[in-house]
Amino acid sequence: MFLEVQVDSYRKKRTYRSRACGNCRIRKIKCDGTRPSCLQCLRRPGRPHVARCHYPNAKPSESQNLEADIRSKEALLQELEEPVLDDTTVKLSLPYAKAYDVEQLHQLSKRNAEHDISSNPLKEPLIDHFLNSATEFGFFLHIHRFRQAALLPEGHSDKPHIGLLHVVKLWGHHLRRAQDKKAQYAGDDQAQNYLSLAMIHQPGIISSSHPKKVIHAVQAEVLLGMYLYHASRPLAAKYHLNAALNMALAAGIHKIRNLDASSLFQYPTATDTHEEGRRITEGEKINGFWVTLSLNICLEIALQSPLDELLMIQGQTLSAGVDMPWPMDIQSYATRILIPVAIDCPTVDRLSIHYPGGTFTGEQDALAMYIRSSLLLGRAYILFESMSCDREAGPEKLIDSFRSNLVPFDQSESSTNPVTIFATHIMTNSATIFLCNCPFTSSSPYTNQKRLWAAESCAQLVGQYNQKCKDRYLNPTLIPLLILICQAIIDEIVTRDRMGTELWEELPSQRRKELKREIHTIFDLLKANGKKLPSALAVQQLKSIQSMYQQFVSPS
């Protein structure tokens, strides 16, 4: 009895070691059970015939699971980046590709793509719907070449990235839904699906192997930012537009045509057989950077952002040293020759040099004038927000000189985009209004007269626009500027009413009716654009200025 108690107590106190690894079991030696490799296996390095230390029937550790996952992801990434093309590769589009070489396959795919485009001209209705009004929303690529590339079969190297195509289709669905009254009430779920696809595929453009991934990523960010701003999501819009600008700066697009040999994108040589296509591609990069910078400035002004945010954008461009040619119409890059610019002479800083003493010697391309007007608008807004307008510094003379060289809207050629010329005049006159609204200059009679002249010029321009471009869309960033113009006219009416009849040059009732008619002209444009392309943010802005008009002008 006593012996059994001793044995039981001994058995209870005995401790068992962990299971031995497979190598120690085969060798029948003592194993300490250390994982992932025991001490006995570590003492036998450099022996290829010895198996790796392993424990049979043991679950893998967390670190082993992570290592296996990393290895599988690396293998998949290598397979996507460097696909193995041999005789066993399955060709879905060309099942008998075994008898062709690589060049023959490329030529055959091009012929099939051209036949596909000619036989199916309306294969992508959403893309066509957007391209008809693409420039109003920040589209800077070559429209005809983009449409041809969008109709290419899947897997073609020239086909736009799927992320950019989804963003374009999102805009196309939005524009088609805005025109179709029945779709306005039944297309919410479908619009959300298009937005989800765009948000899923758009971030993968820059990390893809597409030959135009940089410019396509910038274009997708710009279009997505403009859509989100129109959808009354201003913070998301600022994020995407600023991401597009940072991406362009990081890729070195702002150094195109710079004489510095270290610039990323070089202009094509004259002996290149594909020079026309390369020139247009280079033009897309030039226009893309300037349009992205312009929209960033206009969006900050439209949202009345703090001064620090606009100064940050200005600081990014100044620190990067934007040194590239001014943009021009995308069709002109195939025929016109661009001259490389000088080093250490930033293009933005040369803007003031082009207007010495009220003269102008540069080219008057519509897109270049549009970009310059947005830069001048940004300078005027910074002076306005900083509450210190130095009239001796020359911004007022610079804007006046720039305005004198603008092509009149009613004299613009049919080949140019009238919406671009209209936006250029609106931004230039808005810059004058901002300068006249500076606290230290707004009390001058000359300043008040000049502010009213700029506002009335815009009102007359709006009247011409209503007749010439009534079917076109407005750039969403122009709506706050039109509100600013209405506010300037309303302030002038209120000021003259308070001061009495001595400030009215003509009969008070007649002049007052004329100013009210100009306000209603701008209201009509905003209402018509709201019916064509509804936006909650634009409706709120219009209601605020209408309530101000009803309170101070309409009752009297």
Coordinates of C-alpha atoms in Angstrom, one line a residue:
M1 CA 0.0 0.0 0.0
F2 CA 2.8 2.4 1.0
L3 CA 4.7 1.4 -2.2
E4 CA 1.7 2.2 -4.4
V5 CA 1.3 5.6 -2.8
Q6 CA 5.0 6.4 -3.5
V7 CA 4.7 5.3 -7.1
D8 CA 1.6 7.4 -7.6
S9 CA 3.3 10.5 -6.1
Y10 CA 6.4 9.9 -8.2
R11 CA 4.3 9.7 -11.3
K12 CA 2.5 13.0 -10.5
K13 CA 5.8 14.8 -10.0
R14 CA 7.3 13.6 -13.3
T15 CA 7.5 16.1 -16.1
Y16 CA 7.4 15.2 -19.8
R17 CA 9.6 16.9 -22.4
S18 CA 8.1 18.2 -25.6
R19 CA 8.0 16.0 -28.7
A20 CA 11.3 15.6 -30.5
C21 CA 11.8 16.8 -34.0
G22 CA 11.9 14.4 -37.0
N23 CA 15.7 14.5 -37.4
C24 CA 16.3 13.6 -33.7
R25 CA 13.8 10.8 -33.8
I26 CA 15.5 9.2 -36.8
R27 CA 18.9 9.6 -35.2
K28 CA 17.5 8.5 -31.8
I29 CA 19.2 11.3 -29.8
K30 CA 17.9 13.7 -27.2
C31 CA 16.1 16.7 -28.5
D32 CA 15.4 19.9 -26.5
G33 CA 12.3 20.7 -28.5
T34 CA 13.2 24.2 -29.4
R35 CA 11.3 25.7 -32.3
P36 CA 11.6 26.5 -35.1
S37 CA 15.0 24.6 -35.0
C38 CA 16.3 22.5 -32.1
L39 CA 19.9 22.6 -30.8
Q40 CA 20.9 19.3 -32.4
C41 CA 19.9 20.5 -35.8
L42 CA 21.7 23.8 -35.4
R43 CA 24.9 21.9 -34.6
R44 CA 24.9 20.2 -38.0
P45 CA 25.2 23.2 -40.4
G46 CA 26.3 23.0 -44.0
R47 CA 25.2 19.4 -44.6
P48 CA 22.8 19.2 -47.5
H49 CA 21.9 15.6 -46.9
V50 CA 20.4 16.5 -43.5
A51 CA 16.7 17.5 -43.7
R52 CA 15.5 20.9 -42.3
C53 CA 14.4 20.7 -38.6
H54 CA 10.7 20.0 -38.5
Y55 CA 8.1 18.7 -36.1
P56 CA 5.7 16.2 -37.4
N57 CA 1.9 16.9 -36.9
A58 CA 2.7 20.4 -35.6
K59 CA 0.8 23.4 -36.6
P60 CA 2.8 26.2 -38.3
S61 CA 3.6 29.2 -36.2
E62 CA 2.4 32.7 -36.9
S63 CA 5.7 33.8 -38.3
Q64 CA 5.8 30.8 -40.6
N65 CA 2.3 31.6 -41.9
L66 CA 3.4 35.2 -42.6
E67 CA 6.5 34.0 -44.4
A68 CA 4.5 31.7 -46.6
D69 CA 2.0 34.5 -47.4
I70 CA 4.9 36.8 -48.3
R71 CA 6.4 34.2 -50.6
S72 CA 3.2 33.6 -52.4
K73 CA 2.6 37.3 -52.9
E74 CA 6.1 37.8 -54.2
A75 CA 5.7 34.9 -56.7
L76 CA 2.3 36.4 -57.9
L77 CA 3.8 39.9 -58.3
Q78 CA 6.8 38.5 -60.2
E79 CA 4.4 36.6 -62.5
L80 CA 2.4 39.7 -63.2
E81 CA 5.4 41.9 -63.8
E82 CA 7.4 39.4 -65.8
P83 CA 5.0 37.0 -67.4
V84 CA 6.6 33.9 -69.0
L85 CA 5.7 33.8 -72.7
D86 CA 6.6 30.5 -74.2
D87 CA 5.0 28.0 -76.5
T88 CA 2.8 26.7 -73.8
T89 CA 1.2 30.1 -73.0
V90 CA -2.5 30.2 -73.9
K91 CA -3.5 33.0 -76.2
L92 CA -7.2 33.7 -75.7
S93 CA -7.5 36.4 -78.4
L94 CA -5.1 34.6 -80.8
P95 CA -5.3 30.8 -80.3
Y96 CA -2.9 30.1 -83.1
A97 CA -0.2 32.5 -82.0
K98 CA 2.4 29.8 -82.1
A99 CA 3.2 30.4 -85.7
Y100 CA 3.7 34.2 -85.4
D101 CA 6.6 36.2 -83.9
V102 CA 6.1 39.1 -81.6
E103 CA 6.1 41.8 -84.3
Q104 CA 3.6 39.9 -86.4
L105 CA 1.3 39.6 -83.3
H106 CA 1.6 43.4 -82.7
Q107 CA 0.7 44.3 -86.3
L108 CA -2.2 41.8 -86.3
S109 CA -3.7 43.2 -83.1
K110 CA -3.5 46.7 -84.6
R111 CA -5.3 45.7 -87.7
N112 CA -8.0 44.0 -85.7
A113 CA -8.3 47.1 -83.5
E114 CA -8.8 49.4 -86.5
H115 CA -11.4 47.1 -87.9
D116 CA -13.1 47.0 -84.6
I117 CA -13.3 50.8 -84.4
S118 CA -14.6 51.2 -87.9
S119 CA -17.2 48.5 -87.6
N120 CA -18.4 49.6 -84.1
P121 CA -18.4 53.4 -83.9
L122 CA -20.8 53.5 -80.9
K123 CA -19.3 50.7 -78.8
E124 CA -18.8 52.8 -75.7
P125 CA -21.8 55.3 -75.4
L126 CA -20.8 56.4 -71.9
I127 CA -17.3 57.4 -73.1
D128 CA -18.7 59.2 -76.1
H129 CA -21.2 61.0 -73.9
F130 CA -18.5 62.3 -71.7
L131 CA -16.0 63.2 -74.4
N132 CA -18.5 65.6 -76.0
S133 CA -18.0 67.9 -72.9
A134 CA -14.7 66.6 -71.5
T135 CA -12.7 69.8 -71.5
E136 CA -15.2 71.5 -69.1
F137 CA -14.3 69.0 -66.4
G138 CA -10.5 68.9 -66.6
F139 CA -9.9 66.4 -69.4
F140 CA -6.6 67.2 -71.1
L141 CA -5.8 64.1 -73.1
H142 CA -6.1 63.9 -76.9
I143 CA -9.9 63.2 -77.3
H144 CA -9.8 61.4 -80.7
R145 CA -6.8 59.3 -79.8
F146 CA -8.3 58.4 -76.4
R147 CA -11.6 57.3 -78.0
Q148 CA -9.7 55.1 -80.5
A149 CA -7.6 53.6 -77.7
A150 CA -10.7 53.0 -75.5
L151 CA -12.2 50.8 -78.2
L152 CA -9.2 48.5 -78.5
P153 CA -9.5 44.9 -77.3
E154 CA -8.6 44.0 -73.7
G155 CA -5.0 43.4 -73.2
H156 CA -3.8 45.8 -75.9
S157 CA -0.8 47.9 -74.8
D158 CA -2.4 51.1 -76.1
K159 CA -5.7 50.7 -74.4
P160 CA -6.2 53.2 -71.5
H161 CA -5.9 51.8 -68.0
I162 CA -9.1 50.3 -66.6
G163 CA -9.0 52.7 -63.7
L164 CA -9.2 55.7 -66.0
L165 CA -11.9 54.1 -68.1
H166 CA -14.1 53.6 -65.0
V167 CA -13.7 57.2 -64.0
V168 CA -14.6 58.3 -67.5
K169 CA -17.6 56.0 -67.5
L170 CA -18.6 57.5 -64.2
W171 CA -18.7 60.9 -65.7
G172 CA -20.5 59.7 -68.8
H173 CA -23.2 58.0 -66.7
H174 CA -23.6 61.2 -64.6
L175 CA -24.0 63.4 -67.7
R176 CA -26.4 61.0 -69.4
R177 CA -28.4 60.7 -66.2
A178 CA -28.6 64.5 -65.8
Q179 CA -30.0 64.8 -69.3
D180 CA -32.5 61.9 -69.0
K181 CA -35.3 63.0 -66.7
K182 CA -36.4 59.4 -66.2
A183 CA -32.9 58.3 -65.2
Q184 CA -32.7 61.0 -62.6
Y185 CA -35.0 59.1 -60.3
A186 CA -33.8 55.6 -61.1
G187 CA -30.1 55.8 -61.5
D188 CA -28.8 56.3 -58.0
D189 CA -27.8 52.6 -57.4
Q190 CA -26.1 52.5 -60.8
A191 CA -24.2 55.7 -60.2
Q192 CA -22.9 54.3 -56.9
N193 CA -21.8 51.2 -58.7
Y194 CA -19.8 53.2 -61.2
L195 CA -18.3 55.3 -58.4
S196 CA -17.3 52.1 -56.5
L197 CA -15.6 50.7 -59.6
A198 CA -13.7 53.9 -60.1
M199 CA -12.5 54.1 -56.5
I200 CA -11.4 50.4 -56.6
H201 CA -9.4 50.5 -59.9
Q202 CA -8.1 54.1 -59.9
P203 CA -5.5 53.7 -57.1
G204 CA -3.8 50.9 -59.1
I205 CA -3.0 52.9 -62.2
I206 CA 0.3 54.3 -60.9
S207 CA 1.6 50.9 -59.7
S208 CA 0.7 49.1 -63.0
S209 CA 2.9 48.4 -65.9
H210 CA 0.9 50.5 -68.4
P211 CA 3.2 52.6 -70.6
K212 CA 1.2 55.8 -69.9
K213 CA 0.5 55.1 -66.2
V214 CA 1.8 58.4 -64.9
I215 CA -0.4 60.7 -67.2
H216 CA -3.4 58.3 -66.9
A217 CA -3.1 58.3 -63.1
V218 CA -3.0 62.2 -63.1
Q219 CA -6.0 62.4 -65.4
A220 CA -8.0 59.9 -63.3
E221 CA -7.3 61.9 -60.1
V222 CA -8.3 65.1 -61.8
L223 CA -11.6 63.8 -63.2
L224 CA -12.4 62.0 -59.9
G225 CA -11.7 65.2 -57.9
M226 CA -13.9 67.3 -60.2
Y227 CA -16.7 64.7 -59.9
L228 CA -16.5 64.7 -56.1
Y229 CA -16.6 68.5 -56.0
H230 CA -19.7 68.5 -58.2
A231 CA -21.2 65.8 -55.9
S232 CA -20.8 68.2 -53.0
R233 CA -17.8 66.4 -51.4
P234 CA -15.2 69.2 -51.3
L235 CA -12.7 67.6 -49.0
A236 CA -12.4 64.4 -51.1
A237 CA -12.1 66.7 -54.2
K238 CA -9.2 68.6 -52.7
Y239 CA -7.5 65.3 -51.8
H240 CA -7.7 63.9 -55.3
L241 CA -6.7 67.1 -57.1
N242 CA -3.8 67.7 -54.7
A243 CA -2.7 64.1 -55.2
A244 CA -2.7 64.7 -59.0
L245 CA -0.5 67.7 -58.6
N246 CA 2.0 65.9 -56.3
M247 CA 2.1 63.0 -58.7
A248 CA 2.9 65.2 -61.6
L249 CA 5.7 67.0 -59.7
A250 CA 7.1 63.7 -58.4
A251 CA 7.2 62.3 -62.0
G252 CA 9.1 65.3 -63.2
I253 CA 6.5 66.4 -65.7
H254 CA 7.1 70.1 -64.7
K255 CA 10.6 69.8 -66.3
I256 CA 9.6 68.8 -69.8
R257 CA 11.6 70.7 -72.5
N258 CA 14.0 71.8 -69.9
L259 CA 17.6 71.9 -71.1
D260 CA 18.6 70.0 -68.0
A261 CA 19.6 66.5 -69.1
S262 CA 18.4 65.0 -65.9
S263 CA 14.8 65.7 -66.6
L264 CA 12.6 62.6 -66.7
F265 CA 10.7 63.2 -70.0
Q266 CA 12.8 64.1 -73.0
Y267 CA 11.4 65.6 -76.2
P268 CA 11.5 63.3 -79.3
T269 CA 14.3 63.4 -81.9
A270 CA 13.6 64.4 -85.4
T271 CA 14.6 61.0 -86.8
D272 CA 11.9 59.1 -84.8
T273 CA 9.3 57.5 -87.1
H274 CA 6.6 57.9 -84.5
E275 CA 7.4 61.5 -83.8
E276 CA 3.8 62.8 -84.2
G277 CA 2.5 60.3 -81.6
R278 CA 5.4 61.1 -79.3
R279 CA 4.8 64.9 -79.6
I280 CA 1.1 64.5 -78.8
T281 CA 2.0 62.3 -75.8
E282 CA 4.4 65.0 -74.7
G283 CA 1.7 67.6 -75.2
E284 CA -0.6 65.6 -73.0
K285 CA 1.9 65.8 -70.2
I286 CA 2.5 69.5 -70.6
N287 CA -1.3 70.3 -70.7
G288 CA -1.9 67.8 -67.9
F289 CA 0.4 69.6 -65.5
W290 CA -0.9 73.1 -66.2
V291 CA -4.6 72.0 -66.1
T292 CA -3.9 70.2 -62.8
L293 CA -2.2 73.3 -61.3
S294 CA -5.0 75.6 -62.5
L295 CA -7.8 73.4 -61.1
N296 CA -6.1 73.2 -57.7
I297 CA -5.9 77.0 -57.5
C298 CA -9.5 77.5 -58.7
L299 CA -10.8 74.8 -56.3
E300 CA -9.1 76.5 -53.3
I301 CA -10.7 79.8 -54.3
A302 CA -14.1 78.3 -54.9
L303 CA -14.1 76.7 -51.5
Q304 CA -12.8 79.9 -49.8
S305 CA -10.0 77.8 -48.3
P306 CA -7.6 79.3 -45.7
L307 CA -4.7 81.3 -47.1
D308 CA -2.2 78.7 -45.9
E309 CA -3.6 76.0 -48.3
L310 CA -3.2 78.2 -51.4
L311 CA 0.2 79.3 -50.2
M312 CA 1.2 75.6 -49.9
I313 CA 0.3 75.0 -53.5
Q314 CA 2.2 78.0 -54.6
G315 CA 5.2 76.9 -52.4
Q316 CA 5.1 73.4 -54.1
T317 CA 5.4 74.9 -57.6
L318 CA 8.0 77.4 -56.6
S319 CA 10.2 74.9 -54.7
A320 CA 9.9 72.4 -57.6
G321 CA 10.9 75.1 -60.1
V322 CA 8.2 74.7 -62.8
D323 CA 10.2 75.2 -66.0
M324 CA 8.4 74.1 -69.1
P325 CA 6.5 75.6 -72.1
W326 CA 3.1 77.1 -71.7
P327 CA 0.3 74.8 -72.9
M328 CA -1.5 75.0 -76.2
D329 CA -4.3 73.2 -78.0
I330 CA -3.6 69.4 -78.1
Q331 CA -4.0 69.3 -81.9
S332 CA -1.2 71.8 -82.3
Y333 CA 1.6 69.6 -80.8
A334 CA 1.7 67.4 -83.9
T335 CA 2.6 70.4 -86.2
R336 CA 4.2 73.1 -84.1
I337 CA 7.7 72.8 -82.8
L338 CA 8.4 73.5 -79.2
I339 CA 11.6 75.2 -78.2
P340 CA 13.3 74.0 -75.0
V341 CA 13.2 76.5 -72.2
A342 CA 16.2 77.8 -70.2
I343 CA 17.4 76.4 -66.9
D344 CA 16.9 78.3 -63.7
C345 CA 14.2 80.6 -65.2
P346 CA 10.9 79.2 -63.9
T347 CA 7.9 79.6 -66.2
V348 CA 5.6 81.0 -63.5
D349 CA 8.1 83.7 -62.6
R350 CA 8.4 84.6 -66.3
L351 CA 4.7 85.5 -66.4
S352 CA 5.3 89.0 -65.2
I353 CA 8.2 89.4 -67.7
H354 CA 5.9 88.8 -70.6
Y355 CA 3.9 92.0 -69.9
P356 CA 6.5 94.8 -69.6
G357 CA 4.8 98.2 -69.7
G358 CA 1.5 96.8 -71.0
T359 CA 2.9 95.0 -74.0
F360 CA 2.7 91.3 -74.9
T361 CA 5.0 89.4 -77.2
G362 CA 4.0 85.8 -76.6
E363 CA 1.7 83.4 -78.4
Q364 CA -2.0 83.9 -77.7
D365 CA -3.2 80.3 -77.5
A366 CA -6.6 79.9 -75.7
L367 CA -5.4 77.3 -73.3
A368 CA -2.2 79.2 -72.4
M369 CA -4.2 82.3 -71.7
Y370 CA -6.6 80.3 -69.5
I371 CA -3.8 78.9 -67.4
R372 CA -2.2 82.4 -67.0
S373 CA -5.5 83.9 -65.9
S374 CA -5.9 81.2 -63.2
L375 CA -2.4 82.0 -61.9
L376 CA -3.2 85.7 -61.8
L377 CA -6.5 84.9 -60.0
G378 CA -4.5 83.0 -57.4
R379 CA -2.1 85.9 -56.9
A380 CA -5.1 88.3 -56.5
Y381 CA -6.8 86.0 -54.0
I382 CA -3.7 85.7 -51.9
L383 CA -3.4 89.5 -51.7
F384 CA -7.1 89.7 -50.8
E385 CA -6.9 87.1 -48.1
S386 CA -3.7 88.6 -46.7
M387 CA -5.5 91.9 -46.2
S388 CA -2.6 93.9 -47.6
C389 CA -2.9 94.9 -51.2
D390 CA 0.3 96.7 -52.3
R391 CA -0.7 98.6 -55.4
E392 CA 2.9 99.6 -56.1
A393 CA 3.9 95.9 -56.5
G394 CA 2.3 95.8 -59.9
P395 CA -0.4 93.0 -59.8
E396 CA -3.1 95.5 -60.9
K397 CA -1.0 96.6 -63.9
L398 CA -0.2 93.0 -64.7
I399 CA -3.8 92.0 -64.8
D400 CA -4.8 95.1 -66.8
S401 CA -2.1 94.4 -69.4
F402 CA -3.1 90.7 -69.6
R403 CA -6.8 91.6 -70.1
S404 CA -5.9 94.0 -73.0
N405 CA -4.4 91.0 -74.9
L406 CA -7.4 88.7 -74.5
V407 CA -9.4 87.6 -77.5
P408 CA -12.9 89.0 -77.2
F409 CA -15.5 86.3 -76.6
D410 CA -17.7 87.4 -79.5
Q411 CA -14.7 87.5 -81.9
S412 CA -13.4 84.0 -81.0
E413 CA -13.0 81.6 -83.9
S414 CA -15.2 78.6 -84.2
S415 CA -12.1 76.3 -84.0
T416 CA -11.3 77.4 -80.5
N417 CA -13.2 76.3 -77.4
P418 CA -15.5 79.2 -76.5
V419 CA -15.9 77.8 -73.0
T420 CA -12.2 78.2 -72.4
I421 CA -12.2 81.8 -73.6
F422 CA -15.3 82.5 -71.4
A423 CA -13.6 81.1 -68.4
T424 CA -10.4 83.1 -69.1
H425 CA -12.4 86.4 -69.1
I426 CA -14.3 85.5 -66.0
M427 CA -11.2 84.6 -64.0
T428 CA -9.4 87.8 -65.2
N429 CA -12.2 90.1 -64.2
S430 CA -12.6 88.2 -60.9
A431 CA -9.0 88.8 -60.1
T432 CA -9.6 92.5 -60.6
I433 CA -12.6 92.3 -58.2
F434 CA -10.5 90.6 -55.6
L435 CA -7.8 93.3 -55.8
C436 CA -10.5 96.0 -55.5
N437 CA -11.9 94.2 -52.5
C438 CA -8.7 94.5 -50.5
P439 CA -9.3 96.4 -47.3
F440 CA -6.8 99.2 -48.0
T441 CA -8.1 100.0 -51.5
S442 CA -11.8 99.3 -51.3
S443 CA -12.7 102.8 -50.1
S444 CA -11.3 104.6 -53.1
P445 CA -13.9 105.9 -55.7
Y446 CA -11.6 104.8 -58.5
T447 CA -11.5 101.3 -57.0
N448 CA -15.2 101.1 -56.7
Q449 CA -15.7 102.2 -60.3
K450 CA -13.2 99.7 -61.5
R451 CA -14.8 96.8 -59.5
L452 CA -18.2 97.7 -61.0
W453 CA -16.7 97.9 -64.5
A454 CA -15.2 94.4 -64.1
A455 CA -18.5 93.0 -62.8
E456 CA -20.5 94.5 -65.6
S457 CA -18.1 93.2 -68.2
C458 CA -18.6 89.7 -66.9
A459 CA -22.4 90.2 -66.9
Q460 CA -22.3 91.2 -70.6
L461 CA -20.1 88.3 -71.3
V462 CA -22.6 86.0 -69.6
G463 CA -25.3 87.3 -71.9
Q464 CA -23.2 86.5 -75.0
Y465 CA -22.5 83.0 -73.5
N466 CA -26.2 82.3 -73.0
Q467 CA -26.7 82.8 -76.7
K468 CA -23.6 81.1 -78.1
C469 CA -23.1 78.2 -75.7
K470 CA -26.4 77.5 -74.1
D471 CA -26.0 73.8 -74.6
R472 CA -22.5 73.6 -73.0
Y473 CA -21.8 72.8 -69.3
L474 CA -20.1 75.2 -67.0
N475 CA -16.8 74.4 -65.2
P476 CA -18.0 73.8 -61.6
T477 CA -15.2 76.0 -60.2
L478 CA -16.6 79.0 -62.2
I479 CA -19.9 79.1 -60.3
P480 CA -18.4 80.7 -57.1
L481 CA -16.7 83.4 -59.3
L482 CA -20.1 84.2 -60.9
I483 CA -21.5 84.5 -57.4
L484 CA -18.7 86.9 -56.6
I485 CA -19.6 89.0 -59.6
C486 CA -23.2 89.2 -58.5
Q487 CA -22.2 90.2 -55.0
A488 CA -20.0 93.0 -56.4
I489 CA -23.0 94.4 -58.3
I490 CA -25.3 94.1 -55.3
D491 CA -22.8 95.8 -53.1
E492 CA -22.6 98.7 -55.6
I493 CA -26.4 99.1 -55.6
V494 CA -26.6 99.1 -51.8
T495 CA -23.7 101.6 -51.5
R496 CA -25.3 104.0 -54.0
D497 CA -28.7 103.7 -52.3
R498 CA -27.2 104.6 -49.0
M499 CA -25.1 107.6 -50.3
G500 CA -28.0 109.1 -52.3
T501 CA -28.5 110.1 -55.9
E502 CA -25.2 111.9 -56.2
L503 CA -23.4 108.6 -57.0
W504 CA -25.7 107.7 -59.8
E505 CA -24.3 109.1 -63.1
E506 CA -27.6 108.7 -64.9
L507 CA -31.2 108.6 -63.7
P508 CA -31.2 106.4 -60.6
S509 CA -34.2 104.3 -61.6
Q510 CA -32.9 103.6 -65.1
R511 CA -29.3 102.8 -63.9
R512 CA -30.6 100.6 -61.1
K513 CA -32.8 98.6 -63.5
E514 CA -29.8 98.0 -65.7
L515 CA -27.7 96.7 -62.9
K516 CA -30.6 94.4 -61.7
R517 CA -31.0 93.1 -65.3
E518 CA -27.3 92.2 -65.3
I519 CA -27.7 90.3 -62.0
H520 CA -30.7 88.4 -63.4
T521 CA -28.6 87.5 -66.5
I522 CA -26.1 85.7 -64.3
F523 CA -29.0 84.1 -62.3
D524 CA -30.4 82.7 -65.6
L525 CA -27.1 81.1 -66.5
L526 CA -26.7 79.5 -63.1
K527 CA -30.3 78.2 -63.1
A528 CA -29.9 76.8 -66.7
N529 CA -26.7 75.0 -65.7
G530 CA -28.3 73.7 -62.6
K531 CA -31.1 72.1 -64.7
K532 CA -28.6 70.5 -67.1
L533 CA -26.2 69.3 -64.4
P534 CA -27.8 69.4 -60.9
S535 CA -25.5 69.9 -57.9
A536 CA -26.4 70.4 -54.3
L537 CA -23.4 72.7 -53.7
A538 CA -24.3 74.9 -56.6
V539 CA -27.9 75.1 -55.6
Q540 CA -26.9 76.2 -52.1
Q541 CA -24.5 78.9 -53.5
L542 CA -27.3 80.2 -55.8
K543 CA -29.8 80.3 -53.0
S544 CA -27.5 82.3 -50.8
I545 CA -26.9 85.1 -53.3
Q546 CA -30.6 85.1 -54.3
S547 CA -31.5 85.7 -50.6
M548 CA -29.0 88.5 -50.4
Y549 CA -30.5 90.0 -53.6
Q550 CA -34.0 89.7 -52.2
Q551 CA -33.0 91.3 -48.9
F552 CA -31.0 94.3 -50.1
V553 CA -32.1 95.0 -53.7
S554 CA -35.4 93.6 -54.7
P555 CA -37.7 95.2 -51.9
S556 CA -36.7 98.8 -52.7

